[in-house]
Every structure is written in structure tokens, then in C-alpha cells.
């Protein structure tokens, strides 16, 4: 679940926050509950950047002045403030009792936005070369590592498609981060874990292989993207992943990992499913209403 590191960085209705000490009591209850259930816990640190939702109190904060009509680019000082907000949020997560944080650098949100030459035309130290465009991400990760304890885990959620992102650049940035072991795990947020590169240096290879082939030292590498069956999860482990991440499969079947462990042929129900199926699985009406907004998830004729 994404937690916004600043109130103005909100993107979704009912999005959780971690930008104030007032959130600590609720965060502690979450961390305690997960620990009591035997699980490790992490807060996903998020800022929507230019995609912040004004209807929810969000303040769109683009890297470039021409991304959104009439909205100026962030000043250098504002970028530094957002960087510090990520680090402060990680400290708050540690105080609440979480085992770590996952830094959200995917899908055009602010860290991903700064990486993109399409969305970042800055001329300060956060724009221009890939070293400068990656600076915000690196300063966030390095700052969290300095500010939090040595056992506190740091993950990095990275997408490598769309939003003007360049695969070759992101591979080089990732290679450096893995080599220096700045993170504990890399979460490759792919739209499709089987997707093949269509052009450029790595044309014909799977996007996943471009990253699983990198030396990773002690860093664990995982991937998400249409993993709906035990067979596909096993294939990804064979393709070099240390772990896999599930989204839709976990919504359809909350104990998906247990089903996979019990049955190597387990497959998720075919989409779309009825709302009654989701209700039987324990989803709330609000959650079901949210999932109706995802194409082909809830059957359109289902009450």
C-alpha cells in the first residue's frame, strides 16, 4: 500500500500517509499486527509528483515547467525538501516498528519522473545527464541508509517502461545500486513479466533478463507483472528472480502463496470475476468498487 511522504503528494482516495507523527499510532498497529502474524513488514514510500490529485488536496509538483500547463517546475530547494520527506518518512516507519521501506520509483511518480528525459528538462543538479536525473533517487536511498538502523530493509520499486524512460540508462543506474548494495531488494514493476524488448541495445531479450543478468552481490531481485499461476511464478524463479510479487492474483485469492505451495498447478480464476466472488473472498464494497475501475477485473454485469 502506497503511503504518501507529503500531504501534497497524494494520488488516490483513502491513500495512507506517513508524513506526520500523528500517523504513528495507526502505523504501529499495522506493524504489530503483521509481526504477530509472522510476516516481515515494509511501508511503500510514495509521492505522486506531477500526478498528485488536486481533488484530494494533492499539489502537482512537476520536474519540468512544461509538463502541466500553468504549473512551474519544482525549485531545487523544493526537490531537496521532498528528498528529506522521503528520508523522514522512512525514519517514521522504523519508529513505528516496520522492518523496512520500499522506495516507490515506478510508473511516472516523482522518482520515476525525475529519471525520465521526457519529463525532466531541468538545468540544475537534478536534470540533464542520467547521473543528475538519478540523483534524487540515489539521495533518497543513501539518506535512508544513513538515517535508519543497519537491520532496516530498503527496497526499490522500479519500472522500466513508458513515461519516456530509457531502458539502457536504467540498467546502468541499477547496476551501480546493486554493485554498491545500497538496497536490500529490487522490485521490478513490469506491466508484463514476460515482455520482450522491442528496440535498442537489448532488442529481442526479455526485459526481465536485462536486470536478472546483472551482478547483484547480496541484493535480492524480484519481479511483478501478470503473475497469476504457480507455473508462472516458478518460471520467474528459473529465469533468475529471487522472489516474485503478486497484485491481482492476491486480490482474487488472498492466500495465493499458500495455494501455490500446496498445488504446483494452481491457477487464478479467469477474469473477469463476479462481485459476489470477491465478496466471498472478504473484499469490502469499497474495494470492489475500486476494482470495477480496472479493465476486465469485475464482470460489468455483476451487481
Coordinates of C-alpha atoms in Angstrom, one line a residue, residues 20 106 231:
X20 CA 3.3 13.2 10.1
X106 CA 7.9 3.4 -10.7
X231 CA 3.6 -22.2 -13.1

